Short mmCIF file of C-alpha atoms and ligand atoms in Angstrom, two decimals:
data_model
loop_
_atom_site.label_atom_id
_atom_site.label_comp_id
_atom_site.label_asym_id
_atom_site.label_seq_id
_atom_site.Cartn_x
_atom_site.Cartn_y
_atom_site.Cartn_z
CA MET T 78 -97.35 -24.72 49.44
CA ALA T 79 -95.94 -26.19 46.28
CA ILE T 80 -95.28 -23.92 43.31
CA GLN T 81 -98.12 -23.86 40.77
CA ARG T 82 -97.28 -21.04 38.37
CA LEU T 83 -93.58 -20.52 37.66
CA PHE T 84 -92.29 -17.34 36.02
CA ILE T 85 -89.02 -17.83 34.11
CA ALA T 86 -86.88 -14.67 34.16
CA ASN T 87 -84.22 -15.81 31.71
CA ARG T 88 -83.73 -16.76 28.07
CA GLY T 89 -81.89 -19.13 25.76
CA GLU T 90 -81.24 -22.77 26.46
CA ILE T 91 -81.68 -22.55 30.24
CA ALA T 92 -85.19 -21.08 29.82
CA VAL T 93 -86.11 -24.09 27.66
CA ARG T 94 -84.69 -26.42 30.31
CA ILE T 95 -86.73 -24.74 33.08
CA VAL T 96 -89.99 -24.64 31.05
CA ARG T 97 -89.68 -28.38 30.44
CA ALA T 98 -88.89 -29.14 34.08
CA ALA T 99 -91.88 -27.09 35.25
CA GLN T 100 -94.28 -28.74 32.82
CA ALA T 101 -93.06 -32.21 33.78
CA LEU T 102 -93.95 -31.33 37.38
CA GLY T 103 -97.44 -30.18 36.32
CA ILE T 104 -96.51 -26.54 36.93
CA HIS T 105 -97.82 -23.77 34.63
CA ALA T 106 -94.76 -22.21 32.94
CA ILE T 107 -94.80 -18.46 32.24
CA GLN T 108 -91.90 -17.33 30.07
CA ALA T 109 -90.57 -13.77 30.21
CA HIS T 110 -88.97 -12.37 27.07
CA SER T 111 -87.53 -9.16 25.68
CA GLU T 112 -88.74 -7.57 22.44
CA ALA T 113 -85.84 -9.29 20.66
CA ASP T 114 -86.87 -12.73 21.93
CA THR T 115 -90.55 -12.98 20.92
CA ASP T 116 -89.86 -16.03 18.75
CA MET T 117 -87.44 -17.89 21.00
CA LEU T 118 -88.05 -21.57 21.68
CA ALA T 119 -88.92 -21.19 25.38
CA VAL T 120 -91.70 -18.73 24.44
CA LYS T 121 -93.16 -21.31 22.05
CA LEU T 122 -92.96 -24.14 24.58
CA ALA T 123 -94.24 -22.25 27.64
CA ASP T 124 -97.91 -22.24 28.67
CA GLU T 125 -97.87 -18.45 28.63
CA ALA T 126 -95.37 -15.74 27.67
CA VAL T 127 -95.01 -12.07 28.53
CA CYS T 128 -92.82 -9.27 27.20
CA ILE T 129 -90.75 -7.53 29.89
CA GLY T 130 -89.07 -4.81 27.82
CA PRO T 131 -86.72 -3.85 24.98
CA ALA T 132 -83.78 -5.91 23.72
CA PRO T 133 -80.94 -4.61 25.93
CA SER T 134 -80.67 -6.77 29.07
CA LYS T 135 -80.64 -3.73 31.31
CA ASP T 136 -84.13 -2.86 30.04
CA SER T 137 -85.54 -6.40 30.30
CA TYR T 138 -83.77 -9.42 31.84
CA LEU T 139 -82.01 -7.19 34.39
CA LYS T 140 -84.96 -4.90 35.12
CA ILE T 141 -86.28 -5.92 38.52
CA ASP T 142 -89.52 -3.87 38.55
CA ALA T 143 -90.52 -4.91 35.03
CA ILE T 144 -90.00 -8.57 35.93
CA LEU T 145 -91.93 -8.31 39.21
CA LYS T 146 -94.81 -6.48 37.54
CA ALA T 147 -95.07 -9.09 34.77
CA ALA T 148 -94.87 -11.93 37.31
CA LYS T 149 -97.67 -10.43 39.40
CA ASP T 150 -99.79 -9.58 36.33
CA THR T 151 -99.59 -13.19 35.17
CA GLY T 152 -100.45 -14.58 38.61
CA ALA T 153 -97.11 -16.32 39.14
CA ASP T 154 -96.32 -17.66 42.60
CA ALA T 155 -92.59 -18.19 42.01
CA ILE T 156 -89.71 -16.90 39.86
CA HIS T 157 -86.86 -19.00 38.49
CA PRO T 158 -83.83 -16.80 37.68
CA GLY T 159 -81.80 -19.37 35.65
CA TYR T 160 -78.08 -18.47 35.52
CA GLY T 161 -76.40 -15.14 34.73
CA PHE T 162 -78.69 -12.05 34.71
CA LEU T 163 -80.33 -11.62 38.16
CA SER T 164 -79.68 -15.16 39.41
CA GLU T 165 -77.09 -14.06 41.96
CA SER T 166 -78.54 -10.68 42.86
CA PRO T 167 -79.52 -10.47 46.54
CA ALA T 168 -81.53 -7.32 45.72
CA PHE T 169 -83.62 -9.29 43.22
CA ALA T 170 -84.15 -12.24 45.58
CA ARG T 171 -85.20 -9.80 48.29
CA ALA T 172 -87.61 -7.95 45.98
CA VAL T 173 -89.19 -11.25 44.88
CA GLU T 174 -89.73 -12.27 48.49
CA ALA T 175 -91.06 -8.81 49.41
CA ALA T 176 -93.60 -9.16 46.59
CA GLY T 177 -94.84 -12.35 48.24
CA LEU T 178 -93.39 -14.68 45.60
CA ILE T 179 -90.98 -17.59 45.94
CA PHE T 180 -87.45 -17.10 44.63
CA VAL T 181 -86.19 -20.40 43.22
CA GLY T 182 -82.80 -20.28 44.89
CA PRO T 183 -81.33 -19.76 48.34
CA SER T 184 -82.32 -16.91 50.65
CA ALA T 185 -81.23 -13.38 49.76
CA ASP T 186 -78.92 -13.45 52.79
CA THR T 187 -77.18 -16.61 51.59
CA ILE T 188 -76.75 -15.17 48.07
CA GLU T 189 -75.30 -12.02 49.57
CA ARG T 190 -72.88 -13.84 51.84
CA MET T 191 -71.70 -16.47 49.36
CA GLY T 192 -71.69 -14.02 46.42
CA ASP T 193 -69.01 -12.00 48.18
CA LYS T 194 -65.96 -14.16 47.57
CA VAL T 195 -64.21 -12.87 50.66
CA ALA T 196 -67.17 -13.70 52.92
CA ALA T 197 -67.53 -17.06 51.16
CA ARG T 198 -63.86 -17.87 51.86
CA GLN T 199 -64.46 -17.05 55.51
CA ALA T 200 -67.57 -19.25 55.65
CA ALA T 201 -65.58 -22.06 54.02
CA GLU T 202 -62.76 -21.78 56.52
CA ALA T 203 -65.23 -21.76 59.40
CA ALA T 204 -66.76 -24.98 58.04
CA GLY T 205 -63.30 -26.59 57.88
CA VAL T 206 -63.00 -26.39 54.09
CA PRO T 207 -59.47 -25.64 52.83
CA VAL T 208 -59.18 -22.33 50.94
CA VAL T 209 -56.36 -20.97 48.78
CA PRO T 210 -53.90 -19.16 51.09
CA GLY T 211 -54.56 -15.44 50.81
CA SER T 212 -55.64 -12.23 52.47
CA ASP T 213 -57.86 -12.50 55.56
CA GLY T 214 -60.38 -10.09 54.13
CA ARG T 215 -60.41 -7.46 51.42
CA VAL T 216 -57.16 -5.60 50.78
CA GLU T 217 -57.82 -1.90 51.17
CA ASP T 218 -54.76 -0.55 49.35
CA VAL T 219 -51.75 -1.58 47.27
CA ALA T 220 -49.42 -1.57 50.29
CA SER T 221 -51.47 -4.17 52.13
CA ALA T 222 -51.79 -6.24 48.93
CA VAL T 223 -47.98 -6.23 48.70
CA ALA T 224 -47.69 -7.26 52.35
CA VAL T 225 -50.06 -10.21 51.81
CA ALA T 226 -48.23 -11.24 48.62
CA GLU T 227 -44.89 -11.22 50.41
CA ARG T 228 -46.35 -13.40 53.16
CA ILE T 229 -47.96 -16.01 50.88
CA GLY T 230 -45.40 -15.83 48.06
CA PHE T 231 -45.59 -14.89 44.38
CA PRO T 232 -47.21 -15.43 41.92
CA VAL T 233 -50.48 -14.13 43.38
CA MET T 234 -53.96 -13.59 42.00
CA ILE T 235 -55.73 -10.31 42.55
CA LYS T 236 -59.44 -11.04 42.49
CA ALA T 237 -62.63 -9.00 42.68
CA ALA T 238 -64.65 -9.82 45.80
CA ALA T 239 -67.82 -9.44 43.73
CA GLY T 240 -66.34 -11.20 40.67
CA GLY T 241 -67.98 -13.53 38.17
CA GLY T 242 -67.68 -14.62 34.56
CA GLY T 243 -63.88 -14.59 34.77
CA ARG T 244 -63.71 -10.81 35.17
CA GLY T 245 -61.74 -8.72 37.65
CA ILE T 246 -58.89 -11.26 37.94
CA ARG T 247 -55.16 -10.56 37.40
CA VAL T 248 -51.99 -12.59 38.02
CA ALA T 249 -48.92 -10.80 39.43
CA LYS T 250 -45.48 -12.39 39.50
CA THR T 251 -43.63 -9.52 41.16
CA VAL T 252 -44.25 -6.57 43.48
CA GLU T 253 -43.98 -4.23 40.47
CA GLU T 254 -46.63 -6.19 38.55
CA LEU T 255 -48.88 -6.21 41.58
CA LYS T 256 -48.60 -2.42 41.85
CA THR T 257 -49.64 -1.99 38.20
CA LEU T 258 -52.29 -4.69 38.03
CA ALA T 259 -54.18 -4.09 41.29
CA PRO T 260 -55.59 -0.71 40.12
CA GLN T 261 -56.58 -2.35 36.80
CA ALA T 262 -58.46 -5.14 38.56
CA LYS T 263 -60.11 -2.56 40.77
CA SER T 264 -61.43 -0.43 37.92
CA GLU T 265 -62.58 -3.52 35.98
CA ALA T 266 -64.44 -4.73 39.08
CA GLU T 267 -65.97 -1.30 39.65
CA ALA T 268 -67.21 -1.16 36.06
CA ALA T 269 -68.48 -4.74 35.93
CA PHE T 270 -69.90 -5.23 39.44
CA GLY T 271 -70.22 -1.75 40.96
CA ASP T 272 -67.86 -2.90 43.72
CA GLY T 273 -64.11 -2.39 43.43
CA GLY T 274 -63.28 -4.53 46.48
CA LEU T 275 -60.26 -6.79 45.95
CA TYR T 276 -58.57 -9.68 47.71
CA VAL T 277 -55.36 -11.52 47.07
CA GLU T 278 -54.70 -15.25 46.98
CA ARG T 279 -51.83 -17.48 45.91
CA ALA T 280 -51.91 -18.33 42.22
CA ILE T 281 -51.96 -22.11 42.04
CA LEU T 282 -49.79 -23.19 39.11
CA SER T 283 -51.50 -25.38 36.51
CA PRO T 284 -54.40 -26.42 38.75
CA ARG T 285 -57.44 -28.38 37.71
CA HIS T 286 -60.86 -26.80 38.21
CA ILE T 287 -63.07 -29.23 40.07
CA GLU T 288 -66.47 -28.33 41.48
CA VAL T 289 -69.08 -30.10 43.57
CA GLN T 290 -72.81 -30.00 42.87
CA ILE T 291 -74.90 -29.70 46.00
CA LEU T 292 -78.62 -29.64 46.75
CA GLY T 293 -80.16 -28.39 49.97
CA ASP T 294 -83.61 -27.90 51.44
CA GLY T 295 -82.59 -25.38 54.09
CA GLU T 296 -81.87 -28.08 56.69
CA ASN T 297 -80.35 -31.04 54.98
CA ALA T 298 -77.85 -31.02 52.12
CA VAL T 299 -76.46 -33.68 49.78
CA HIS T 300 -73.87 -33.69 47.02
CA CYS T 301 -74.24 -35.09 43.50
CA TYR T 302 -70.51 -35.65 43.05
CA GLU T 303 -68.03 -33.51 41.19
CA ARG T 304 -67.40 -32.05 37.74
CA GLU T 305 -64.12 -31.14 36.13
CA CYS T 306 -64.07 -27.89 34.12
CA SER T 307 -60.36 -27.39 33.48
CA LEU T 308 -60.63 -26.69 29.76
CA GLN T 309 -61.08 -22.92 29.96
CA ARG T 310 -60.49 -19.90 27.76
CA ARG T 311 -60.29 -16.48 29.41
CA ARG T 312 -61.17 -18.20 32.71
CA GLN T 313 -64.46 -19.34 31.20
CA LYS T 314 -65.42 -22.97 30.85
CA VAL T 315 -65.43 -24.55 27.41
CA TRP T 316 -65.75 -28.32 28.04
CA GLU T 317 -66.95 -30.00 31.25
CA GLU T 318 -66.93 -33.54 32.56
CA ALA T 319 -68.49 -35.58 35.36
CA GLY T 320 -66.69 -37.03 37.19
CA ALA T 321 -63.14 -35.82 37.48
CA ALA T 322 -61.04 -38.74 36.22
CA CYS T 323 -57.94 -37.46 38.07
CA LEU T 324 -59.42 -37.96 41.55
CA ASP T 325 -58.97 -41.12 43.60
CA ASP T 326 -61.95 -42.29 45.65
CA GLU T 327 -60.57 -41.06 48.94
CA THR T 328 -59.95 -37.52 47.65
CA ARG T 329 -63.37 -37.49 45.95
CA GLU T 330 -65.03 -38.45 49.25
CA ALA T 331 -63.18 -35.74 51.18
CA LEU T 332 -63.92 -33.10 48.54
CA CYS T 333 -67.64 -33.88 48.37
CA ALA T 334 -67.91 -34.13 52.16
CA SER T 335 -66.33 -30.67 52.51
CA ALA T 336 -68.91 -29.23 50.10
CA VAL T 337 -71.79 -30.75 52.07
CA ALA T 338 -70.33 -29.39 55.33
CA LEU T 339 -70.30 -25.87 53.90
CA ALA T 340 -73.77 -26.21 52.37
CA LYS T 341 -75.15 -27.36 55.72
CA ALA T 342 -73.32 -24.59 57.58
CA VAL T 343 -75.15 -21.94 55.52
CA ASN T 344 -78.52 -23.81 55.56
CA TYR T 345 -78.41 -23.92 51.80
CA ARG T 346 -81.65 -24.18 49.82
CA GLY T 347 -81.80 -25.09 46.13
CA ALA T 348 -79.04 -26.16 43.75
CA GLY T 349 -75.55 -24.74 44.20
CA THR T 350 -71.96 -25.35 43.27
CA LEU T 351 -68.76 -25.11 45.24
CA GLU T 352 -65.77 -24.48 43.02
CA TYR T 353 -62.31 -25.71 43.96
CA LEU T 354 -58.84 -25.73 42.47
CA TYR T 355 -57.07 -29.07 42.65
CA ASP T 356 -53.30 -29.28 42.81
CA GLU T 357 -52.78 -32.69 41.28
CA ALA T 358 -49.11 -33.10 42.22
CA ALA T 359 -49.78 -32.32 45.88
CA ASN T 360 -53.20 -34.04 45.87
CA GLN T 361 -54.66 -30.96 47.58
CA PHE T 362 -57.88 -29.10 46.90
CA PHE T 363 -58.76 -25.50 47.77
CA PHE T 364 -62.19 -23.83 47.76
CA ILE T 365 -62.36 -20.74 45.50
CA GLU T 366 -66.01 -19.71 45.27
CA MET T 367 -69.63 -20.74 45.46
CA ASN T 368 -72.23 -20.22 42.72
CA THR T 369 -75.66 -19.97 44.33
CA ARG T 370 -77.66 -21.00 41.26
CA ILE T 371 -78.08 -23.71 38.63
CA GLN T 372 -74.98 -23.88 36.44
CA VAL T 373 -74.53 -24.10 32.70
CA GLU T 374 -72.83 -27.49 33.07
CA HIS T 375 -75.46 -29.12 35.34
CA PRO T 376 -76.46 -31.71 32.68
CA VAL T 377 -73.25 -33.74 33.06
CA THR T 378 -74.17 -34.32 36.70
CA GLU T 379 -77.72 -35.23 35.71
CA MET T 380 -76.40 -37.82 33.28
CA LEU T 381 -73.89 -39.19 35.77
CA THR T 382 -76.36 -39.53 38.66
CA GLY T 383 -79.84 -39.56 37.10
CA VAL T 384 -80.88 -36.73 39.46
CA ASP T 385 -83.07 -34.01 37.85
CA LEU T 386 -81.38 -30.98 39.41
CA VAL T 387 -83.80 -28.38 38.01
CA ALA T 388 -86.90 -30.28 39.16
CA GLU T 389 -85.33 -30.81 42.58
CA MET T 390 -84.49 -27.11 43.05
CA ILE T 391 -88.05 -26.12 42.07
CA GLN T 392 -89.52 -28.59 44.56
CA VAL T 393 -87.34 -27.72 47.55
CA CYS T 394 -87.87 -24.01 46.97
CA GLY T 395 -91.62 -24.74 46.94
CA GLY T 396 -91.18 -26.09 50.46
CA ALA T 397 -90.52 -29.81 49.92
CA LYS T 398 -87.77 -31.73 51.66
CA LEU T 399 -85.00 -33.19 49.51
CA SER T 400 -86.49 -36.17 47.67
CA MET T 401 -83.40 -38.32 48.21
CA THR T 402 -80.80 -39.22 50.78
CA GLN T 403 -77.07 -39.18 50.12
CA ASP T 404 -76.79 -42.94 49.77
CA GLN T 405 -79.49 -42.95 47.08
CA ILE T 406 -77.28 -40.79 44.87
CA THR T 407 -74.94 -42.99 42.85
CA ARG T 408 -72.71 -42.36 39.87
CA THR T 409 -72.56 -44.40 36.67
CA GLY T 410 -70.14 -44.07 33.76
CA HIS T 411 -68.80 -40.74 32.55
CA ALA T 412 -70.43 -37.65 31.01
CA ILE T 413 -69.00 -34.81 28.90
CA GLU T 414 -70.58 -31.48 27.93
CA VAL T 415 -69.28 -29.07 25.30
CA ARG T 416 -70.53 -25.50 25.02
CA LEU T 417 -71.67 -24.53 21.54
CA CYS T 418 -71.32 -20.80 21.05
CA ALA T 419 -72.23 -18.65 18.05
CA GLU T 420 -68.59 -17.73 17.51
CA ASP T 421 -65.99 -18.40 14.85
CA PRO T 422 -63.23 -20.42 16.53
CA PHE T 423 -60.95 -19.84 13.53
CA MET T 424 -61.31 -16.06 13.87
CA ASN T 425 -60.35 -15.65 17.51
CA PHE T 426 -63.87 -16.58 18.64
CA MET T 427 -65.51 -13.61 16.98
CA PRO T 428 -69.27 -13.52 17.73
CA TRP T 429 -71.25 -14.82 14.75
CA PRO T 430 -74.99 -14.54 15.38
CA GLY T 431 -76.46 -15.77 12.09
CA GLN T 432 -79.78 -17.20 11.02
CA VAL T 433 -80.18 -20.95 11.44
CA LYS T 434 -80.88 -22.28 7.93
CA THR T 435 -80.84 -25.98 8.68
CA LEU T 436 -80.63 -27.84 11.94
CA LYS T 437 -79.90 -31.53 12.35
CA GLU T 438 -79.77 -32.51 15.99
CA PRO T 439 -77.41 -35.19 17.26
CA THR T 440 -79.35 -38.21 18.50
CA GLY T 441 -78.82 -41.61 20.04
CA GLU T 442 -78.66 -43.31 23.40
CA GLY T 443 -76.73 -41.25 25.93
CA VAL T 444 -76.78 -38.10 23.77
CA ARG T 445 -78.51 -34.94 25.00
CA PHE T 446 -78.71 -31.61 23.17
CA ASP T 447 -79.86 -28.68 25.34
CA HIS T 448 -80.42 -25.71 23.04
CA PHE T 449 -82.92 -23.11 21.84
CA LEU T 450 -82.51 -23.32 18.09
CA SER T 451 -84.96 -24.07 15.30
CA GLU T 452 -84.79 -23.77 11.51
CA GLY T 453 -85.25 -20.15 10.41
CA TYR T 454 -84.32 -18.80 13.85
CA GLN T 455 -82.33 -15.56 13.77
CA ILE T 456 -79.92 -15.49 16.72
CA PRO T 457 -80.29 -12.08 18.37
CA PRO T 458 -76.96 -10.23 18.71
CA PHE T 459 -77.73 -8.72 22.12
CA TYR T 460 -76.91 -11.56 24.48
CA ASP T 461 -74.42 -14.21 25.51
CA SER T 462 -73.22 -16.29 22.55
CA LEU T 463 -74.14 -19.66 24.10
CA LEU T 464 -76.44 -21.56 21.69
CA GLY T 465 -76.58 -24.81 23.52
CA LYS T 466 -74.68 -27.75 24.85
CA VAL T 467 -74.02 -31.21 23.50
CA ILE T 468 -73.87 -33.70 26.36
CA VAL T 469 -72.90 -37.36 26.10
CA HIS T 470 -72.88 -40.19 28.61
CA ALA T 471 -71.14 -43.55 28.26
CA GLU T 472 -69.70 -46.31 30.39
CA THR T 473 -66.13 -44.99 30.27
CA ARG T 474 -64.45 -41.67 29.56
CA ASP T 475 -62.97 -43.05 26.34
CA ALA T 476 -66.38 -44.20 25.13
CA ALA T 477 -67.84 -40.79 26.04
CA ILE T 478 -65.23 -39.00 23.90
CA ASP T 479 -65.99 -41.36 21.00
CA LYS T 480 -69.69 -40.67 21.41
CA LEU T 481 -69.04 -36.92 21.50
CA VAL T 482 -67.21 -37.14 18.16
CA THR T 483 -70.11 -39.09 16.63
CA ALA T 484 -72.66 -36.61 17.98
CA LEU T 485 -70.75 -33.52 16.80
CA THR T 486 -70.18 -35.07 13.38
CA GLU T 487 -73.85 -35.95 13.03
CA MET T 488 -75.01 -32.51 14.13
CA GLU T 489 -75.50 -29.93 11.37
CA ILE T 490 -76.13 -26.26 12.01
CA GLU T 491 -76.06 -24.20 8.83
CA GLY T 492 -76.33 -20.43 8.72
CA THR T 493 -74.18 -19.60 11.71
CA LYS T 494 -70.66 -20.38 12.85
CA THR T 495 -70.32 -22.43 16.00
CA THR T 496 -67.52 -23.65 18.23
CA ALA T 497 -68.16 -27.29 17.23
CA PRO T 498 -64.83 -27.49 15.28
CA LEU T 499 -62.96 -26.57 18.46
CA HIS T 500 -64.57 -29.47 20.31
CA LEU T 501 -63.82 -31.92 17.52
CA ALA T 502 -60.18 -30.79 17.54
CA LEU T 503 -60.02 -31.14 21.31
CA ALA T 504 -61.57 -34.60 21.17
CA ALA T 505 -58.87 -35.63 18.67
CA ASP T 506 -56.03 -34.32 20.83
CA PRO T 507 -53.94 -36.98 22.65
CA ALA T 508 -53.64 -34.87 25.84
CA VAL T 509 -57.41 -34.42 26.05
CA ARG T 510 -57.88 -38.12 25.38
CA ALA T 511 -55.45 -38.89 28.22
CA GLY T 512 -57.13 -36.38 30.55
CA ASP T 513 -53.78 -34.66 30.80
CA PHE T 514 -54.69 -30.96 31.08
CA HIS T 515 -55.28 -28.12 33.54
CA THR T 516 -56.85 -24.64 33.57
CA GLN T 517 -53.86 -23.07 31.81
CA TRP T 518 -53.65 -25.70 29.07
CA LEU T 519 -56.18 -24.58 26.45
CA GLU T 520 -54.98 -21.03 25.75
CA PRO T 521 -51.38 -21.98 24.83
CA TRP T 522 -52.80 -24.89 22.82
CA LEU T 523 -54.87 -22.41 20.80
CA GLU T 524 -51.97 -19.98 20.47
CA ALA T 525 -49.78 -22.79 19.15
CA GLY T 526 -52.18 -23.09 16.21
CA ASN T 527 -53.56 -26.52 17.06
CA LEU T 528 -57.04 -25.58 15.94
CA THR T 529 -56.19 -24.13 12.54
CA ALA T 530 -53.73 -26.94 11.84
CA LYS T 531 -56.39 -29.59 12.35
CA GLY T 532 -59.50 -27.74 11.19
CA ASP T 533 -60.53 -27.82 7.53
CA ALA T 534 -62.28 -24.44 7.50
CA ALA T 535 -59.17 -22.32 8.10
P1 LIG E 742 -71.01 -21.56 35.08
O1 LIG E 742 -70.11 -21.85 36.19
O2 LIG E 742 -72.43 -21.91 35.28
O3 LIG E 742 -70.42 -21.98 33.81
P2 LIG E 742 -70.45 -18.96 34.17
O4 LIG E 742 -69.46 -18.22 34.98
O5 LIG E 742 -70.06 -19.48 32.84
O6 LIG E 742 -71.06 -20.03 35.11
O7 LIG E 742 -71.71 -18.04 34.00
C1 LIG E 742 -72.94 -18.52 33.55
C2 LIG E 742 -73.62 -17.44 32.77
O8 LIG E 742 -73.73 -16.30 33.55
C3 LIG E 742 -72.89 -17.05 31.52
O9 LIG E 742 -73.85 -16.77 30.55
C4 LIG E 742 -72.12 -15.81 31.93
O10 LIG E 742 -71.94 -14.95 30.84
C5 LIG E 742 -73.05 -15.23 32.95
N1 LIG E 742 -72.40 -14.54 34.06
C6 LIG E 742 -71.56 -15.05 34.97
N2 LIG E 742 -71.22 -14.15 35.88
C7 LIG E 742 -71.85 -13.01 35.54
C8 LIG E 742 -71.93 -11.70 36.09
N3 LIG E 742 -71.30 -11.37 37.19
N4 LIG E 742 -72.69 -10.79 35.47
C9 LIG E 742 -73.37 -11.11 34.36
N5 LIG E 742 -73.35 -12.33 33.81
C10 LIG E 742 -72.61 -13.26 34.38
P1 LIG E 743 -65.38 -16.41 38.53
O1 LIG E 743 -66.27 -15.95 39.64
O2 LIG E 743 -65.07 -15.36 37.56
O3 LIG E 743 -65.84 -17.72 37.96
P2 LIG E 743 -63.32 -17.91 39.98
O4 LIG E 743 -62.85 -17.51 41.32
O5 LIG E 743 -64.25 -19.09 39.91
O6 LIG E 743 -63.97 -16.66 39.25
O7 LIG E 743 -62.07 -18.18 39.04
C1 LIG E 743 -62.24 -18.42 37.66
C2 LIG E 743 -61.08 -19.22 37.14
O8 LIG E 743 -59.84 -18.52 37.36
C3 LIG E 743 -60.86 -20.57 37.81
O9 LIG E 743 -61.64 -21.61 37.26
C4 LIG E 743 -59.37 -20.78 37.56
O10 LIG E 743 -59.15 -21.22 36.25
C5 LIG E 743 -58.80 -19.40 37.72
N1 LIG E 743 -58.37 -19.14 39.11
C6 LIG E 743 -59.09 -18.54 40.08
N2 LIG E 743 -58.38 -18.44 41.23
C7 LIG E 743 -57.18 -18.99 40.99
C8 LIG E 743 -55.99 -19.21 41.77
N3 LIG E 743 -55.89 -18.81 43.05
N4 LIG E 743 -54.94 -19.82 41.18
C9 LIG E 743 -55.00 -20.21 39.89
N5 LIG E 743 -56.07 -20.05 39.10
C10 LIG E 743 -57.16 -19.44 39.64
MG1 LIG E 744 -66.07 -19.49 39.03
#
């Protein structure tokens, strides 16, 4: 039975995106919010809204019983978790199903299996997908971590099996470093994820981060091509593109086919992403993890392919078959997304949650602004600093960068600092223009003072 009343257990720009997708499908949108979010845009746009608790996430957006009670009280038949918060919690997916509601995502078992990076690596290998050389399973102690590192060669990455958001990761160049850093990664993982399990894999030097968007209905799976997210700070994405200009057609085909093979092997349902590292010199790609949810950067894929990923995930989770076959999914031009955060890029990205005094949105053909701002809106200080995303689409990558500059110049947000100056500086950089970068490029670029030198606010 198709979904009729969708409960949105998230906030910010992704809540707005989901409310709009639901309403376009004729679905009644019920927006959950904390006490700090009563005036957020998704609440205003939704057909109905309900408070689920106090400002801190642990008392609202992460509180499973409060969310389930509100969903049942409002007569919802499905819950969309968005990204972050409970989106990758098998316990939440299980509780939603046990309450007789639809979880808009894969099964709890799939989330559990693919959310454990060690199990996901094993599933990838079994499906014939290349993974970064590393430990066979978790490493139980420092001695076995050292043994693995000596087998695969330094430098190595120590990673949390339950990791996410760039946390619980360390790079060790020597045995001594490994001995010091492994306990650090373990305690960070314990604190952040309640699971101190670690594994070790080879650190790929200067790789590009390339990921494949997939959609599945539990039986069939398709891909919507790849995105490149190599411009990262603290292992978090800053600027994303679709497609990856560095790939030749043959490599792109092999990469996307490997993602579909893995999605089919786990009977994937909903929207998901397989993340890979790409060694450009060797023309080799390696699976690193799967995100079993909609991603922040999904709009670049939507602009590249014309597929509405959020609508499609809602429909397949409501029981429909995929609405398209692989050969109906084509790519046109090039799309770029930049993340706008309420941070001061000239002050080491210090959070800056101000009140929006004036807002002038960027407009024009091929320009999309996914956000949750309005004039007078006070950004609450309790949550992630992401305010929105500016997305542009044009015939070529060069034209897309030009369009991004026009859009960011036209946009005006007064009353809060944003990371827009960073994106303008990146767009003006010759290496970015040439597509000549990798995951370890942005941090040294910032440390070298490129932003302050070019910005006028410093
Ligand atoms: P994407 O690949 O979609 O960019 P991110 O890793 O940036 O994913 O995460 C998306 C959102 O989820 C961000 O708001 C981030 O802060 C949050 N997030 C990611 N992993 C976790 C986690 N394990 N716990 C809490 N929040 C997380
Ligand atoms: P998270 O779950 O926190 O997103 P990922 O496994 O996706 O963690 O890794 C985050 C980022 O860390 C990657 O995009 C990449 O920049 C870097 N990274 C992860 N594994 C490796 C590796 N083996 N070699 C080099 N860089 C890596
Ligand atoms: Mg990742």
